[in-house]
Amino acid sequence: MALPAPTTYDPAKHKPLIHQFASIHAACVLRDGTLATFLPVWKGAETTMDHTKLVEYWLSRSQQVEEGSRDIILQYADNNEVEVVGVVSLSMPPSETGPFRSLVEKLLVSPDHRYKGIARRLMEKLEEVALEKHRDLVMLDTTIGSGAEQFYRKLGYNSLGIVPKYGIHPLTGELVDEEFFWKGLRSLEA
């Protein structure tokens, strides 16, 4: 079965899905070591995430959608619109000197639904939304060695550079390097 088109998050309709966003967020951190704002909680040999903290994070992002400074794109597993399998966020911070800039945050795909083109679909929709909002300079960052740096290059993102020891790896506690990227969408406009 083909995946449905990605959906733009509407707080009035989609807020009950926030718990699924939080679960995907946790799975990416715990299974892949994704550098995604929060560190796991160690309970003896078991590693978990603070689900309440993740839900609060996504609720604050939902509030930013309501305020117009963010958009969230989600991908359902099928047309039943029950199971979310991926999410990405476009931050559009207010700036008089850069009202055309935006930031990609939290491209997260459930580890159980990888290699189906979901990340690409989410990014394509995010770029469409960015253009609609006149945010045609898109920036993002990703951890070196995660594999995502090659993914972003394939999507046409340009490397801005690497910041050494940028963040704490959530599973090893080691400091990891982060690569920053940018893409101008102006050439995509019709």
mmCIF file of C-alpha atoms in Angstrom:
data_model
loop_
_atom_site.group_PDB
_atom_site.id
_atom_site.type_symbol
_atom_site.label_atom_id
_atom_site.label_comp_id
_atom_site.label_asym_id
_atom_site.label_seq_id
_atom_site.Cartn_x
_atom_site.Cartn_y
_atom_site.Cartn_z
ATOM 1 C CA MET A 1 0.000 0.000 0.000
ATOM 2 C CA ALA A 2 1.322 3.427 -0.952
ATOM 3 C CA LEU A 3 1.824 6.009 1.745
ATOM 4 C CA PRO A 4 -0.573 8.958 1.778
ATOM 5 C CA ALA A 5 0.819 12.433 1.163
ATOM 6 C CA PRO A 6 2.416 14.077 4.201
ATOM 7 C CA THR A 7 0.042 16.268 6.200
ATOM 8 C CA THR A 8 0.535 19.757 7.606
ATOM 9 C CA TYR A 9 -0.140 19.715 11.335
ATOM 10 C CA ASP A 10 -3.287 21.518 12.482
ATOM 11 C CA PRO A 11 -3.382 21.948 16.289
ATOM 12 C CA ALA A 12 -7.184 21.856 16.342
ATOM 13 C CA LYS A 13 -7.211 18.467 14.615
ATOM 14 C CA HIS A 14 -3.867 16.843 15.348
ATOM 15 C CA LYS A 15 -2.989 17.746 18.958
ATOM 16 C CA PRO A 16 -3.985 14.236 20.167
ATOM 17 C CA LEU A 17 -1.123 12.910 18.001
ATOM 18 C CA ILE A 18 1.507 14.657 20.144
ATOM 19 C CA HIS A 19 2.029 11.479 22.191
ATOM 20 C CA GLN A 20 2.968 9.662 18.976
ATOM 21 C CA PHE A 21 5.447 12.436 18.088
ATOM 22 C CA ALA A 22 6.987 11.978 21.531
ATOM 23 C CA SER A 23 7.203 8.202 21.088
ATOM 24 C CA ILE A 24 8.926 8.542 17.690
ATOM 25 C CA HIS A 25 11.275 11.136 19.212
ATOM 26 C CA ALA A 26 12.167 8.727 22.035
ATOM 27 C CA ALA A 27 12.648 5.780 19.679
ATOM 28 C CA CYS A 28 15.070 7.750 17.492
ATOM 29 C CA VAL A 29 17.128 8.766 20.517
ATOM 30 C CA LEU A 30 17.133 5.341 22.147
ATOM 31 C CA ARG A 31 17.637 3.171 19.049
ATOM 32 C CA ASP A 32 19.840 5.412 16.900
ATOM 33 C CA GLY A 33 21.446 7.771 19.366
ATOM 34 C CA THR A 34 19.868 10.707 17.556
ATOM 35 C CA LEU A 35 21.010 14.035 18.971
ATOM 36 C CA ALA A 36 17.521 15.492 19.469
ATOM 37 C CA THR A 37 17.504 17.918 22.428
ATOM 38 C CA PHE A 38 16.957 15.390 25.220
ATOM 39 C CA LEU A 39 19.123 12.766 26.891
ATOM 40 C CA PRO A 40 17.811 9.404 28.050
ATOM 41 C CA VAL A 41 17.175 8.558 31.655
ATOM 42 C CA TRP A 42 19.285 5.687 32.947
ATOM 43 C CA LYS A 43 17.575 3.343 35.390
ATOM 44 C CA GLY A 44 20.172 0.723 36.217
ATOM 45 C CA ALA A 45 20.861 -1.110 32.952
ATOM 46 C CA GLU A 46 17.633 0.167 31.374
ATOM 47 C CA THR A 47 17.481 3.325 29.295
ATOM 48 C CA THR A 48 14.246 5.270 28.865
ATOM 49 C CA MET A 49 13.104 8.737 27.887
ATOM 50 C CA ASP A 50 11.022 11.095 29.986
ATOM 51 C CA HIS A 51 7.802 10.866 27.947
ATOM 52 C CA THR A 52 6.219 13.774 29.831
ATOM 53 C CA LYS A 53 9.140 16.032 28.930
ATOM 54 C CA LEU A 54 8.891 15.019 25.263
ATOM 55 C CA VAL A 55 5.136 15.647 25.209
ATOM 56 C CA GLU A 56 5.666 19.080 26.773
ATOM 57 C CA TYR A 57 8.292 19.838 24.118
ATOM 58 C CA TRP A 58 5.894 18.947 21.284
ATOM 59 C CA LEU A 59 3.013 20.811 22.925
ATOM 60 C CA SER A 60 5.186 23.936 23.010
ATOM 61 C CA ARG A 61 5.898 23.406 19.292
ATOM 62 C CA SER A 62 2.158 23.031 18.698
ATOM 63 C CA GLN A 63 1.658 26.407 20.402
ATOM 64 C CA GLN A 64 4.242 27.916 18.033
ATOM 65 C CA VAL A 65 2.228 26.535 15.092
ATOM 66 C CA GLU A 66 -0.806 28.373 16.474
ATOM 67 C CA GLU A 67 1.287 31.550 16.764
ATOM 68 C CA GLY A 68 2.546 31.208 13.172
ATOM 69 C CA SER A 69 6.262 30.803 13.915
ATOM 70 C CA ARG A 70 6.427 27.078 13.122
ATOM 71 C CA ASP A 71 4.928 24.425 10.898
ATOM 72 C CA ILE A 72 4.991 20.693 11.558
ATOM 73 C CA ILE A 73 4.652 18.085 8.847
ATOM 74 C CA LEU A 74 3.587 14.552 9.718
ATOM 75 C CA GLN A 75 3.414 11.302 7.810
ATOM 76 C CA TYR A 76 0.734 8.714 8.453
ATOM 77 C CA ALA A 77 1.362 4.998 7.890
ATOM 78 C CA ASP A 78 -1.783 4.739 5.761
ATOM 79 C CA ASN A 79 -5.020 6.507 4.832
ATOM 80 C CA ASN A 80 -6.656 5.588 8.154
ATOM 81 C CA GLU A 81 -4.803 8.553 9.717
ATOM 82 C CA VAL A 82 -4.208 6.710 12.964
ATOM 83 C CA GLU A 83 -0.495 5.851 13.107
ATOM 84 C CA VAL A 84 2.104 8.598 12.654
ATOM 85 C CA VAL A 85 5.395 7.230 11.293
ATOM 86 C CA GLY A 86 7.373 10.443 10.782
ATOM 87 C CA VAL A 87 7.481 14.104 11.671
ATOM 88 C CA VAL A 88 9.539 17.189 10.833
ATOM 89 C CA SER A 89 9.328 20.762 12.032
ATOM 90 C CA LEU A 90 10.004 24.047 10.231
ATOM 91 C CA SER A 91 10.915 26.882 12.581
ATOM 92 C CA MET A 92 10.300 30.391 11.258
ATOM 93 C CA PRO A 93 11.700 32.715 13.905
ATOM 94 C CA PRO A 94 10.710 36.347 13.632
ATOM 95 C CA SER A 95 13.455 38.473 12.100
ATOM 96 C CA GLU A 96 13.256 41.840 10.387
ATOM 97 C CA THR A 97 16.674 41.229 8.811
ATOM 98 C CA GLY A 98 15.939 37.667 7.710
ATOM 99 C CA PRO A 99 12.191 37.145 7.274
ATOM 100 C CA PHE A 100 13.030 34.645 4.509
ATOM 101 C CA ARG A 101 15.055 32.255 6.737
ATOM 102 C CA SER A 102 13.835 29.037 8.326
ATOM 103 C CA LEU A 103 15.252 26.093 10.255
ATOM 104 C CA VAL A 104 14.534 22.397 9.872
ATOM 105 C CA GLU A 105 14.170 20.773 13.275
ATOM 106 C CA LYS A 106 13.524 17.209 14.338
ATOM 107 C CA LEU A 107 13.269 15.164 11.158
ATOM 108 C CA LEU A 108 12.278 11.950 12.920
ATOM 109 C CA VAL A 109 11.119 8.716 11.280
ATOM 110 C CA SER A 110 10.026 5.745 13.349
ATOM 111 C CA PRO A 111 12.762 3.098 13.281
ATOM 112 C CA ASP A 112 10.010 0.584 12.437
ATOM 113 C CA HIS A 113 9.199 2.452 9.210
ATOM 114 C CA ARG A 114 12.590 3.307 7.738
ATOM 115 C CA TYR A 115 13.669 2.891 4.107
ATOM 116 C CA LYS A 116 10.241 3.703 2.684
ATOM 117 C CA GLY A 117 11.096 7.215 1.493
ATOM 118 C CA ILE A 118 9.365 8.858 4.458
ATOM 119 C CA ALA A 119 12.209 11.258 5.309
ATOM 120 C CA ARG A 120 12.402 12.418 1.688
ATOM 121 C CA ARG A 121 8.618 12.883 1.497
ATOM 122 C CA LEU A 122 8.618 14.891 4.729
ATOM 123 C CA MET A 123 11.443 17.124 3.519
ATOM 124 C CA GLU A 124 9.797 17.703 0.130
ATOM 125 C CA LYS A 125 6.573 18.780 1.862
ATOM 126 C CA LEU A 126 8.544 20.930 4.312
ATOM 127 C CA GLU A 127 10.212 22.723 1.395
ATOM 128 C CA GLU A 128 6.802 23.320 -0.226
ATOM 129 C CA VAL A 129 5.531 24.832 3.022
ATOM 130 C CA ALA A 130 8.684 26.940 3.390
ATOM 131 C CA LEU A 131 8.136 28.386 -0.098
ATOM 132 C CA GLU A 132 4.455 29.070 0.637
ATOM 133 C CA LYS A 133 5.538 30.971 3.751
ATOM 134 C CA HIS A 134 8.259 32.856 1.793
ATOM 135 C CA ARG A 135 10.954 31.130 3.898
ATOM 136 C CA ASP A 136 13.177 30.211 0.989
ATOM 137 C CA LEU A 137 16.493 29.942 2.815
ATOM 138 C CA VAL A 138 16.395 26.708 4.805
ATOM 139 C CA MET A 139 19.071 25.742 7.329
ATOM 140 C CA LEU A 140 19.609 22.595 9.388
ATOM 141 C CA ASP A 141 22.203 20.578 11.238
ATOM 142 C CA THR A 142 22.930 16.910 11.798
ATOM 143 C CA THR A 143 25.412 14.763 13.675
ATOM 144 C CA ILE A 144 28.475 13.608 11.764
ATOM 145 C CA GLY A 145 28.379 9.862 11.209
ATOM 146 C CA SER A 146 24.605 9.549 11.506
ATOM 147 C CA GLY A 147 24.178 9.012 7.774
ATOM 148 C CA ALA A 148 21.878 12.005 7.573
ATOM 149 C CA GLU A 149 24.622 14.239 6.202
ATOM 150 C CA GLN A 150 24.602 12.205 2.950
ATOM 151 C CA PHE A 151 20.803 12.289 2.846
ATOM 152 C CA TYR A 152 20.771 16.088 3.023
ATOM 153 C CA ARG A 153 23.448 16.362 0.336
ATOM 154 C CA LYS A 154 21.260 14.213 -1.954
ATOM 155 C CA LEU A 155 18.415 16.674 -1.354
ATOM 156 C CA GLY A 156 20.630 19.535 -2.522
ATOM 157 C CA TYR A 157 21.686 20.965 0.827
ATOM 158 C CA ASN A 158 25.082 22.651 0.954
ATOM 159 C CA SER A 159 27.497 22.129 3.812
ATOM 160 C CA LEU A 160 28.199 25.276 5.771
ATOM 161 C CA GLY A 161 30.750 23.595 8.004
ATOM 162 C CA ILE A 162 31.364 21.370 10.979
ATOM 163 C CA VAL A 163 31.285 22.377 14.625
ATOM 164 C CA PRO A 164 33.458 19.993 16.645
ATOM 165 C CA LYS A 165 32.174 18.578 19.926
ATOM 166 C CA TYR A 166 28.787 20.211 19.411
ATOM 167 C CA GLY A 167 26.621 17.921 21.513
ATOM 168 C CA ILE A 168 26.484 14.970 23.880
ATOM 169 C CA HIS A 169 25.723 11.644 22.235
ATOM 170 C CA PRO A 170 22.654 10.355 24.095
ATOM 171 C CA LEU A 171 23.857 6.755 24.319
ATOM 172 C CA THR A 172 27.623 7.023 24.752
ATOM 173 C CA GLY A 173 27.967 10.373 26.521
ATOM 174 C CA GLU A 174 30.763 11.308 24.098
ATOM 175 C CA LEU A 175 30.949 14.735 22.512
ATOM 176 C CA VAL A 176 30.034 14.538 18.821
ATOM 177 C CA ASP A 177 30.573 16.833 15.851
ATOM 178 C CA GLU A 178 27.691 18.496 14.050
ATOM 179 C CA GLU A 179 27.499 19.553 10.401
ATOM 180 C CA PHE A 180 25.436 22.566 9.389
ATOM 181 C CA PHE A 181 23.703 22.829 6.001
ATOM 182 C CA TRP A 182 21.728 25.371 3.977
ATOM 183 C CA LYS A 183 19.596 25.325 0.853
ATOM 184 C CA GLY A 184 18.150 28.167 -1.172
ATOM 185 C CA LEU A 185 14.695 27.318 -2.467
ATOM 186 C CA ARG A 186 14.306 30.379 -4.688
ATOM 187 C CA SER A 187 15.325 28.380 -7.775
ATOM 188 C CA LEU A 188 12.447 25.963 -7.092
ATOM 189 C CA GLU A 189 9.811 28.665 -7.405
ATOM 190 C CA ALA A 190 7.790 28.658 -10.614
#
